[in-house]
Coordinates of C-alpha atoms in Angstrom, one line a residue:
X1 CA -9.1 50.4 16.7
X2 CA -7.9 47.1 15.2
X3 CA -9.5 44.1 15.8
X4 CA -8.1 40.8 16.7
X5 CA -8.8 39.3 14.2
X6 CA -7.3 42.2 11.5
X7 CA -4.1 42.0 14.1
X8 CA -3.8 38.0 13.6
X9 CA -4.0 38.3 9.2
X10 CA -1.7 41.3 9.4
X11 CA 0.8 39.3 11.5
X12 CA 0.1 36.1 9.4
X13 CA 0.8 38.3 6.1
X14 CA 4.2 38.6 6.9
X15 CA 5.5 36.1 9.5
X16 CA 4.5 33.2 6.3
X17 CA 7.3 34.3 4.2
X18 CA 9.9 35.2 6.7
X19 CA 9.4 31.5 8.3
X20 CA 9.9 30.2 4.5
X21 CA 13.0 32.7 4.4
X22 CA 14.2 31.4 7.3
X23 CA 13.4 27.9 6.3
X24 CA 15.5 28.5 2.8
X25 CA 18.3 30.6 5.2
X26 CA 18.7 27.4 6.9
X27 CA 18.8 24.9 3.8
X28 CA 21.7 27.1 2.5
X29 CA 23.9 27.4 5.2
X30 CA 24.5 23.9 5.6
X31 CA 24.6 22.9 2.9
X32 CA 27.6 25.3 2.2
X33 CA 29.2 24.5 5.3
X34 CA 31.9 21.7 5.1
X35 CA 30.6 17.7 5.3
X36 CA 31.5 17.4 8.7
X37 CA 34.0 14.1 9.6
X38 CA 32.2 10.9 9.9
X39 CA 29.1 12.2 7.4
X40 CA 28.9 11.1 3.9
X41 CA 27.3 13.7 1.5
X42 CA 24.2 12.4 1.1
X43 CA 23.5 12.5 4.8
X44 CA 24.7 16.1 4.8
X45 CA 22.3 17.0 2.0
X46 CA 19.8 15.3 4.2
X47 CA 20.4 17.0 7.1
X48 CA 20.2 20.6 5.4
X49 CA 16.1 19.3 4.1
X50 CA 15.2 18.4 8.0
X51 CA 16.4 21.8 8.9
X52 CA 14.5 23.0 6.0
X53 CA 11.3 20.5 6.8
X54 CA 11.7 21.3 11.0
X55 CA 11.3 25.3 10.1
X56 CA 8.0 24.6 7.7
X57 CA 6.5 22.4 10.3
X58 CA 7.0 24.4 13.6
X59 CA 6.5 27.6 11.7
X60 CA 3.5 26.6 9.5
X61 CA 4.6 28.8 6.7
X62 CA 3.2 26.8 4.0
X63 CA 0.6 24.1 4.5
X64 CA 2.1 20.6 5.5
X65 CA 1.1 19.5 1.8
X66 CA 3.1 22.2 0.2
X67 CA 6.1 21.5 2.6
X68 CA 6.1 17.6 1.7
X69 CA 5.9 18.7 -2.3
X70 CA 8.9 20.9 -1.5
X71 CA 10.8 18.2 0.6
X72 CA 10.3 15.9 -2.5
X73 CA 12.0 18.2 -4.7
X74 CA 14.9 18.9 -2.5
X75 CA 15.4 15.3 -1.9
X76 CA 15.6 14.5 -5.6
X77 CA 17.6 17.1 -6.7
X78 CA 20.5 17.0 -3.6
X79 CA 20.4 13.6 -3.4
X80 CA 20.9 12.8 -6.8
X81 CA 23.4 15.3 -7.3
X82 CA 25.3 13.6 -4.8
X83 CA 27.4 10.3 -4.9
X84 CA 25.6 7.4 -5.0
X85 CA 26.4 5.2 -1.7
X86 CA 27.1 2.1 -3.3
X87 CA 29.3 3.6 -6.6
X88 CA 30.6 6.9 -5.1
X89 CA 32.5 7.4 -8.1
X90 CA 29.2 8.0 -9.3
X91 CA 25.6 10.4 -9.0
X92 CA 23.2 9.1 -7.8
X93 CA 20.7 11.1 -10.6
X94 CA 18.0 12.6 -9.9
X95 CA 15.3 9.7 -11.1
X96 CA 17.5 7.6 -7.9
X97 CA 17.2 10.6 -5.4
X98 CA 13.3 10.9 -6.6
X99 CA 13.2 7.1 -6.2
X100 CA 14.0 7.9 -2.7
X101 CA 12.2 10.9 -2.0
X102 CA 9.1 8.7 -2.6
X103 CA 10.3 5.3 -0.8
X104 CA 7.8 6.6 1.7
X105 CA 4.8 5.7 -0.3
X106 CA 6.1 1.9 -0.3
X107 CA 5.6 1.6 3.1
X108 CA 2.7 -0.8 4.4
X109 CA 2.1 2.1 7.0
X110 CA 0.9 4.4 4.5
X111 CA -1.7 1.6 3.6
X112 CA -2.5 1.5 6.8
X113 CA -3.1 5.3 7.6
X114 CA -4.7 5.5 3.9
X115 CA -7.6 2.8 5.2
X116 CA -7.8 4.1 8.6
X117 CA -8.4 7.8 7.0
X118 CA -11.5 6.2 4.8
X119 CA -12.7 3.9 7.8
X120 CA -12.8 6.9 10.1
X121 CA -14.6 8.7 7.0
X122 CA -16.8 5.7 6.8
X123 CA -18.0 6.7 10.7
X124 CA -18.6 10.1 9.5
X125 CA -20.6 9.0 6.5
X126 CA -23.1 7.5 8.9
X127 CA -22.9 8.8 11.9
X128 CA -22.0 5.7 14.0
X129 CA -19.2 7.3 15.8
X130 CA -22.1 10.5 17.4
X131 CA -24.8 7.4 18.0
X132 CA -22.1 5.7 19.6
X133 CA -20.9 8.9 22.0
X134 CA -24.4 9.9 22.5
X135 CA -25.4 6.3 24.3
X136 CA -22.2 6.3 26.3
X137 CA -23.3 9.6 27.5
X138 CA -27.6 8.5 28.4
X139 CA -25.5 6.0 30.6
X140 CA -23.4 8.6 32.7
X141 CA -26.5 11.0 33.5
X142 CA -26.2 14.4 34.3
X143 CA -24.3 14.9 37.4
X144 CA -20.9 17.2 36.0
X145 CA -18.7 13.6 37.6
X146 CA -20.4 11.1 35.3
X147 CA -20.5 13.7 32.2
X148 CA -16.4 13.8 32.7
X149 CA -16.7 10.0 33.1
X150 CA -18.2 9.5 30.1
X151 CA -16.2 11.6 27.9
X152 CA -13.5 9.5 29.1
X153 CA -15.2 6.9 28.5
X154 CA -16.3 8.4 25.1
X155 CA -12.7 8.6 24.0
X156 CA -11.8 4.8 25.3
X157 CA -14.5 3.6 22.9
X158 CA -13.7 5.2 20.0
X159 CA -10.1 4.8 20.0
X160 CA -10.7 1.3 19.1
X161 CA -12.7 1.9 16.1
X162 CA -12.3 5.4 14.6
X163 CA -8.4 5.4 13.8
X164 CA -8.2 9.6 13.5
X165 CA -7.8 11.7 16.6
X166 CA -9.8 14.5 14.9
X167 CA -12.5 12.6 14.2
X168 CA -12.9 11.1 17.5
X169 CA -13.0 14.5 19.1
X170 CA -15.1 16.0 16.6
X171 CA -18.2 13.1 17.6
X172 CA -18.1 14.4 21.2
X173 CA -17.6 17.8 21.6
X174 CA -20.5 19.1 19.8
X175 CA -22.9 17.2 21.6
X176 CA -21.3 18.1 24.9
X177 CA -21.6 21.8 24.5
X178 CA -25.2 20.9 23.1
X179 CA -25.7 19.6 26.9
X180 CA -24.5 22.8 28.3
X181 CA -26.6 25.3 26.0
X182 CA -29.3 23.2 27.1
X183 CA -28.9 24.0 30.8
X184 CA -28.8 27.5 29.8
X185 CA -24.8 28.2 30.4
X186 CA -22.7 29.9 27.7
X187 CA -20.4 27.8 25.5
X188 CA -17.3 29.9 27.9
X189 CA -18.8 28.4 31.2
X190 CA -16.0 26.8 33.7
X191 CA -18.4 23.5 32.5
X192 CA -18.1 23.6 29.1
X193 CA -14.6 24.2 29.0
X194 CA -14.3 21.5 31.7
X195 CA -16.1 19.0 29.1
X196 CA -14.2 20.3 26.6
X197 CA -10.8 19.9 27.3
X198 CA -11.9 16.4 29.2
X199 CA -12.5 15.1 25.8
X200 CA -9.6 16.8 23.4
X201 CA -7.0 15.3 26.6
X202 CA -8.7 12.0 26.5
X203 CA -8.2 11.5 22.9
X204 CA -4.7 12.3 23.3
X205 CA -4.5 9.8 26.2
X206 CA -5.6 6.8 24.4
X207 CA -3.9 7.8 21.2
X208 CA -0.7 6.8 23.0
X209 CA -3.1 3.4 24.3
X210 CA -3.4 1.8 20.8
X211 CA -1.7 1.5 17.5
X212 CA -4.5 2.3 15.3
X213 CA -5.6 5.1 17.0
X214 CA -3.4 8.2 15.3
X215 CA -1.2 8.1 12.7
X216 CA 2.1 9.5 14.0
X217 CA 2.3 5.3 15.5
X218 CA 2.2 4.4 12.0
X219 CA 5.3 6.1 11.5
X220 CA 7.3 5.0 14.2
X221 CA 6.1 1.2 12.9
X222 CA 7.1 2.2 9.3
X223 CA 10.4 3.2 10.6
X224 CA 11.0 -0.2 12.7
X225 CA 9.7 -1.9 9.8
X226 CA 11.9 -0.3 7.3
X227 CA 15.3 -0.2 9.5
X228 CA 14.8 -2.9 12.4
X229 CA 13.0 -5.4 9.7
X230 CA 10.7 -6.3 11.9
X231 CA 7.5 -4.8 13.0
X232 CA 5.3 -4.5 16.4
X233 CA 1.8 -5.9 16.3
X234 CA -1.4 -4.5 17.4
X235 CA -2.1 -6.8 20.3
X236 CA 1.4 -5.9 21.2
X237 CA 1.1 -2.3 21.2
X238 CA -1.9 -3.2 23.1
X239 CA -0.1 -5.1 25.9
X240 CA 2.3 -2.4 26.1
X241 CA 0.3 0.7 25.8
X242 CA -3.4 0.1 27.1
X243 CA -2.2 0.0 30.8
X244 CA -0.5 3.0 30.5
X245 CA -3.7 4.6 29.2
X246 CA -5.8 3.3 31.8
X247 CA -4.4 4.5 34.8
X248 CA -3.9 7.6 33.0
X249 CA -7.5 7.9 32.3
X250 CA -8.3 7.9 35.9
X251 CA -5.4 10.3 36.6
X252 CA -7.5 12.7 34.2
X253 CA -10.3 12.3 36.1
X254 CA -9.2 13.8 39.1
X255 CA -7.2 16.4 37.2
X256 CA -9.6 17.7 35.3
X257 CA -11.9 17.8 38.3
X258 CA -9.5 19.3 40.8
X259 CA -8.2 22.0 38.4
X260 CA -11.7 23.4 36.7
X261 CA -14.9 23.9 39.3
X262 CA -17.6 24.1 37.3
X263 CA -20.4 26.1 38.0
X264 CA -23.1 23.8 38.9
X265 CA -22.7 19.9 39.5
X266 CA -25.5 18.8 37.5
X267 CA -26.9 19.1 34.4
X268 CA -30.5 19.4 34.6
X269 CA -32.1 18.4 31.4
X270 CA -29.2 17.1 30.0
X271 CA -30.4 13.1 29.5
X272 CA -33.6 15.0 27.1
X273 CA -31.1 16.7 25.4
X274 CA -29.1 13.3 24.7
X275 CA -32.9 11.4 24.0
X276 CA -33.7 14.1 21.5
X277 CA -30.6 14.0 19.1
X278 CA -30.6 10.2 19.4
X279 CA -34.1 10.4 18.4
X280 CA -33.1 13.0 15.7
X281 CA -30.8 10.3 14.4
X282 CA -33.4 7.6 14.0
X283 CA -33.2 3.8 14.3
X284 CA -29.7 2.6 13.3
X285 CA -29.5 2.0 9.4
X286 CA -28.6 -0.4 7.4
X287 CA -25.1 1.0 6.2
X288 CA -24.5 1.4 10.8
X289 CA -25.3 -2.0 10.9
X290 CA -23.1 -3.6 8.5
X291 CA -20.5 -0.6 9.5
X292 CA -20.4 -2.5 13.1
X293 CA -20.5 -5.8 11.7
X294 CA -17.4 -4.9 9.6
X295 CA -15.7 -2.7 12.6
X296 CA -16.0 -6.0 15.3
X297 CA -14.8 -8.3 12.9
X298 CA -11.8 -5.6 11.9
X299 CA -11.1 -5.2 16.0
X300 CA -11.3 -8.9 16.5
X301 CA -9.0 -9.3 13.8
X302 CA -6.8 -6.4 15.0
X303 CA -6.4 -8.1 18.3
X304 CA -5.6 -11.8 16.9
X305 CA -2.4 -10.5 14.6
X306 CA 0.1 -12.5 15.3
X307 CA -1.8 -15.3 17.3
X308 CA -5.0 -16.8 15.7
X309 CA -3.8 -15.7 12.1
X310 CA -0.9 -14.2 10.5
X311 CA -2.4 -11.2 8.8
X312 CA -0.7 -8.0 9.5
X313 CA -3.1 -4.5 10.6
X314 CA -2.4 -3.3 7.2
X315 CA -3.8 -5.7 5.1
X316 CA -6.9 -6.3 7.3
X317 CA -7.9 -2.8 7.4
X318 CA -7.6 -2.8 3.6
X319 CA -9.9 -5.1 3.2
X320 CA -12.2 -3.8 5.4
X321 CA -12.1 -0.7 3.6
X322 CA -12.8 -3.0 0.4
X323 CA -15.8 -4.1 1.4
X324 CA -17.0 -1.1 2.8
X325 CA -17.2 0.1 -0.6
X326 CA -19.0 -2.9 -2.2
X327 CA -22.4 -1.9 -3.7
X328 CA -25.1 -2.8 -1.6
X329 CA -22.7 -4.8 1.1
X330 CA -20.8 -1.5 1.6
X331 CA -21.9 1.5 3.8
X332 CA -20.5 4.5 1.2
X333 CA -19.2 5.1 -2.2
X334 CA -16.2 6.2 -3.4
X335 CA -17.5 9.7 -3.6
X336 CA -17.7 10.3 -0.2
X337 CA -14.3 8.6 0.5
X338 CA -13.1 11.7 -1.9
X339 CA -14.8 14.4 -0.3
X340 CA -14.5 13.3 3.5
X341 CA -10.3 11.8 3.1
X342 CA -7.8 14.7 4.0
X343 CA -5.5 13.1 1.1
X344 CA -2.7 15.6 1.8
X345 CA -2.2 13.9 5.1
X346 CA -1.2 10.6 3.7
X347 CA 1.0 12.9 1.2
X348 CA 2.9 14.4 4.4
X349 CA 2.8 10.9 6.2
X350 CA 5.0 9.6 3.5
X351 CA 6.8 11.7 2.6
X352 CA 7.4 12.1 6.4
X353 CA 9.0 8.3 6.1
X354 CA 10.7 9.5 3.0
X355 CA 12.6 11.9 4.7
X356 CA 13.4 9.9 8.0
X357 CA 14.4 6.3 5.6
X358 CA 16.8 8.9 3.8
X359 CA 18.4 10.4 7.1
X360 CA 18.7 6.8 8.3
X361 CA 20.3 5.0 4.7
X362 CA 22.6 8.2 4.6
X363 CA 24.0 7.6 8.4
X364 CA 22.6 11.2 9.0
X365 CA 20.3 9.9 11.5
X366 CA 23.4 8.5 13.5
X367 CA 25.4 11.3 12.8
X368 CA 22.9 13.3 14.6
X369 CA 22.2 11.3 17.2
X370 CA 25.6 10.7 18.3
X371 CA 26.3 14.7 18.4
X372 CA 22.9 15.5 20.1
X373 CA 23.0 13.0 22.8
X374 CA 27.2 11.9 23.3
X375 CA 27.3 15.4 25.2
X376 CA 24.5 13.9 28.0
X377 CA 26.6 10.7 28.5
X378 CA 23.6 8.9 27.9
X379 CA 26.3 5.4 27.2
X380 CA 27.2 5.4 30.9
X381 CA 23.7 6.3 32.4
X382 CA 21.6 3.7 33.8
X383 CA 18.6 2.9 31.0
X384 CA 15.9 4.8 33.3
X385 CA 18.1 8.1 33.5
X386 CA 18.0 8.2 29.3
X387 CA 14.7 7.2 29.1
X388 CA 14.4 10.1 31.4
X389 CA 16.7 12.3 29.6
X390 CA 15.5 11.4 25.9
X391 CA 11.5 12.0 27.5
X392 CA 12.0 15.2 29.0
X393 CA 13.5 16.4 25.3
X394 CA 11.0 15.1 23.5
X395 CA 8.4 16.8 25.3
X396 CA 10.4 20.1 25.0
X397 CA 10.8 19.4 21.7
X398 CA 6.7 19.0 20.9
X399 CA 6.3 22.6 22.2
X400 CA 7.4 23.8 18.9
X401 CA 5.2 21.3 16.7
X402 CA 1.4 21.3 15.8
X403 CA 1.9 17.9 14.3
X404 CA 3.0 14.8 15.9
X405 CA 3.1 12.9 12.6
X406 CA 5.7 15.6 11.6
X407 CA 7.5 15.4 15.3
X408 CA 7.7 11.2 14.7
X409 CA 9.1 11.7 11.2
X410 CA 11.9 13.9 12.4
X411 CA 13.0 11.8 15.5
X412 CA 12.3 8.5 15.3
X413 CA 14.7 7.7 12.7
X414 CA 17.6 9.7 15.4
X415 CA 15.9 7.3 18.3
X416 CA 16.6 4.8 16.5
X417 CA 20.0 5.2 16.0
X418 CA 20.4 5.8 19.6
X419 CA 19.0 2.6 20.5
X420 CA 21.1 1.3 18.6
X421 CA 24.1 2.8 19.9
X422 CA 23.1 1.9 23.4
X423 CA 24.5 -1.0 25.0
X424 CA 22.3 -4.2 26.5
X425 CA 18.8 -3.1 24.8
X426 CA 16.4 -6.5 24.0
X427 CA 15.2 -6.7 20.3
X428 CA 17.6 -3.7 18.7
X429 CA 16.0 -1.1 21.3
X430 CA 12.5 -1.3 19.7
X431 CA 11.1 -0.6 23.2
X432 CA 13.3 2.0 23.8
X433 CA 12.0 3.6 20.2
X434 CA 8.1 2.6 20.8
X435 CA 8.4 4.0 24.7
X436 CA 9.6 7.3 22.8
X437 CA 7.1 7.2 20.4
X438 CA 4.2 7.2 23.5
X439 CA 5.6 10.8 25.0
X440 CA 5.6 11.8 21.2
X441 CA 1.9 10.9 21.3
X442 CA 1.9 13.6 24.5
X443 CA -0.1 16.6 23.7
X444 CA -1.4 18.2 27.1
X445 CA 0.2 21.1 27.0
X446 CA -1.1 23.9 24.2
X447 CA -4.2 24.1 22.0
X448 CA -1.4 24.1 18.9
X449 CA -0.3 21.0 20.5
X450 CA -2.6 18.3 18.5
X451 CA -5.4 18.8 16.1
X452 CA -7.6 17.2 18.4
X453 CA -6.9 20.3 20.8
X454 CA -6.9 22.7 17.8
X455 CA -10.4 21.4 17.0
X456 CA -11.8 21.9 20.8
X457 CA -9.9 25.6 21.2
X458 CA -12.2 26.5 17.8
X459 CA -15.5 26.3 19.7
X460 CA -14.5 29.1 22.5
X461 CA -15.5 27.1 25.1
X462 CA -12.2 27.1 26.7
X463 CA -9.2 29.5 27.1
X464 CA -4.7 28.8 26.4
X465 CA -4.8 29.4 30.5
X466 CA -7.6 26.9 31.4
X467 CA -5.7 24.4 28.9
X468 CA -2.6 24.6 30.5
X469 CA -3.4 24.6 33.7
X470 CA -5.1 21.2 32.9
X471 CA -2.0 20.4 30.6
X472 CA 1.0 21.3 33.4
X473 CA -0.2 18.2 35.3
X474 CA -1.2 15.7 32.9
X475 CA 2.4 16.2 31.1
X476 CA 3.6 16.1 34.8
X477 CA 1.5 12.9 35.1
X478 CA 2.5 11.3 31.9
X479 CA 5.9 11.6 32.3
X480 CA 6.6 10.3 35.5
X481 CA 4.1 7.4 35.0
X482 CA 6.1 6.7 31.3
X483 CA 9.5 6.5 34.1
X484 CA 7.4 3.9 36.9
X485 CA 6.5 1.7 33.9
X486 CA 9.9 1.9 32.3
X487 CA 11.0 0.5 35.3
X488 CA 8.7 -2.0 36.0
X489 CA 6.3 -2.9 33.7
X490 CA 7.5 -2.5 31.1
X491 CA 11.1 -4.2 32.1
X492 CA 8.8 -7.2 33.4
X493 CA 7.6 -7.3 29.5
X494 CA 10.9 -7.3 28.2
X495 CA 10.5 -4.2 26.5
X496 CA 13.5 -2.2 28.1

């Protein structure tokens, strides 16, 4: 009899290349199709690599590495193959199309992501981010309430501090399902999957709350930045964002309580299992202590952009990293930064910029925009039945994408354009963009959904039918809370 796990390589030996077949199938097509009316080359050309880039991403067919290696060659070659915008009696050559196939890596987001990737390494390196998860958890006890609590909590805490979604989850989990082997329950009880998914939704919830807190808002910021020429600061995103967080936090709660029962409603033993890893950790060291030092000062400065100084998030966090890496100041070496920094992220993040700058300089981002949503009417709808409309597709959309930084890169640049096409929006429609960018952030539904859930669905604690039937609500939840603040709220802010 064939195992699962046989079943799963022999269906991944050949779906892999049919997706990249498809993938290619696609590329072809339209590109030999006729430049439709309205749609210069280029932003043909460019259209044909998002098909391309969509199919690699929902499909996984190569790693997302590979796919941004292969969307930088495409680039090059089509778009310098194609008349150059400002001569088009002219190429553009392929050193101009590579020149923007790599405009991505120009962007002060990518600095920002790259920093936040070795500051979040920098809480691995010592172990703050555990110490930090395991105090909030002494605090809430052991009744099964105050352990969902404190995840929560757990989440809240870390958002402001370890910028990587992954990371954040990774600090709780294992110490949660520590607390449940401890009482003697398997790592499948209705308890630990309860726990479980608390902590994988929670991260999810506040990575919508604040800027720093997952990289796909770094995108949508590099696009504003890039197209709008302006930019959205973190005590803005804050203001924005944080109350939407909040009251979803306590939503989650009650979710999360109401659709697992656990088995028991208190963890006996669980505050000695939290007292003996903390006192397996030891008194803080030197590198924690100057690693919190450095983190306040970074959040203080985080939360000040704009109003006590003038230093953007970018630059700060830069530093920060800096000295982080100062002998004897610092708190790790560059070593570590090597070995714990997924660099192929920051590759796919900008090329992920790359790709949307291109659809938008081309007018393929408009193009598309216009033919996706003209059909709605969304010009003659009132502002809350779009944001309505545009939500409910972007949520639709997410089901087919592990990767929010790759769902941000291919629709932020076309929600752009639609705000921009939509009559009476304050400040170019960079609410209407950033609102979008939240529900992006939106990843209740499926394990596949976010690595965060990925990372939680690999410990077995939990099953795709206890997640969604967690998920169906909170998405429920989220999305009808994203319409009450669009029309109030938010409005009172000026955002929409």
């Amino acid at each position: 009899m064939t195992s699962p796990q046989t079943a799963e390589k022999t269906r991944s030996s050949w779906v892999a290349p049919v997706s990249f077949g498809l993938a290619v199938l696609a590329l072809v097509v339209i590109l030999i199709l006729p430049t439709p009316e309205g749609l210069s080359v280029a932003g043909h050309r460019a259209l044909a690599v998002l098909a391309f880039a969509v199919i690699l991403w929902v499909t996984e067919a190569v790693t997302y590495p590979v796919s941004a290696l292969l969307i930088i060659g495409l680039l090059a070659v089509l778009l310098g193959t194609a008349p150059d915008p400002e001569d088009p009696g002219e190429l553009l050559g392929t050193k101009g199309g590579l020149t923007a196939a790599l405009g991505g890596f120009s962007s002060s987001a990518v600095a920002l992501v790259a920093a936040a990737l070795a500051l979040a390494a920098a809480m691995q390196a010592t172990g703050l981010h555990r110490r930090l998860a395991l105090h909030v958890l002494r605090v809430a006890g052991e009744k099964t309430s105050h352990l969902v609590a404190g995840a929560i909590v757990i989440s809240v805490v870390l958002a402001f501090f370890v910028p990587s979604a992954t990371a954040r989850a990774g600090a709780v989990v294992p110490i949660l399902l520590g607390m449940v082997a401890a009482f003697g329950l398997p790592k499948d009880s209705k308890l630990a999957a309860l726990l479980v998914i608390t902590a994988a939704q929670a991260v999810s919830v506040w990575n919508v709350g604040i800027k720093t807190a997952a990289a796909q808002n770094m995108v949508a910021i590099g696009f504003i930045e890039k197209q709008l020429d302006t930019t959205v600061s973190w005590p803005q995103w804050f203001l924005w964002a944080a109350p939407w967080s909040a009251v979803m936090s306590v939503l989650l709660f009650f979710i999360m309580r109401r659709a697992i029962r656990p088995e028991v409603d208190r963890i006996n033993g669980g505050r000695e299992v939290v007292h003996r890893e903390l006192g397996e950790l030891g008194p803080m060291t030197g590198a924690e202590k100057r690693l919190v030092g450095i983190s306040v000062l970074l959040l203080l400065l985080w939360a000040t952009e704009g109003t006590v100084h003038s230093l953007d998030s970018s630059t700060v966090t830069v530093i920060a990293v800096a000295l982080m890496l100062l002998p004897k100041v610092g708190v790790y070496d560059w070593k570590t930064v090597e070995h714990l920094v997924n660099w192929g992220t920051l590759v796919v993040f900008a090329v992920g910029i790359s790709l949307g700058s291109v659809l938008l300089s081309t007018g393929a981002a408009s193009w598309l925009s216009e033919k996706t949503f003209s059909a709605m009417g969304l010009a003659q709808l009132p502002l809350l039945a779009t944001i309505a409309l545009v939500s409910a597709f972007t949520i639709l959309i997410h089901l087919g994408f592990a990767s929010a930084t790759s769902l941000s890169s291919a629709l932020i640049p076309v929600f752009i354009a639609l705000a921009q096409s939509l009559p009476g929006l304050p400040d170019q429609g960079i609410g209407f963009v950033v609102i979008q960018q939240f529900v992006i952030c939106f990843g209740f539904l499926l394990p596949v959904s976010a690595p965060q859930n990925m990372l939680a669905y690999g410990t077995g604690a939990f099953t795709t039918r206890q997640f969604l039937k967690t998920g169906i609500p909170l998405t429920v939840a989220g999305y009808l809370l994203v319409l009450l603040f669009s029309a109030t709220y938010w409005k009172w802010l000026g955002l929409v």
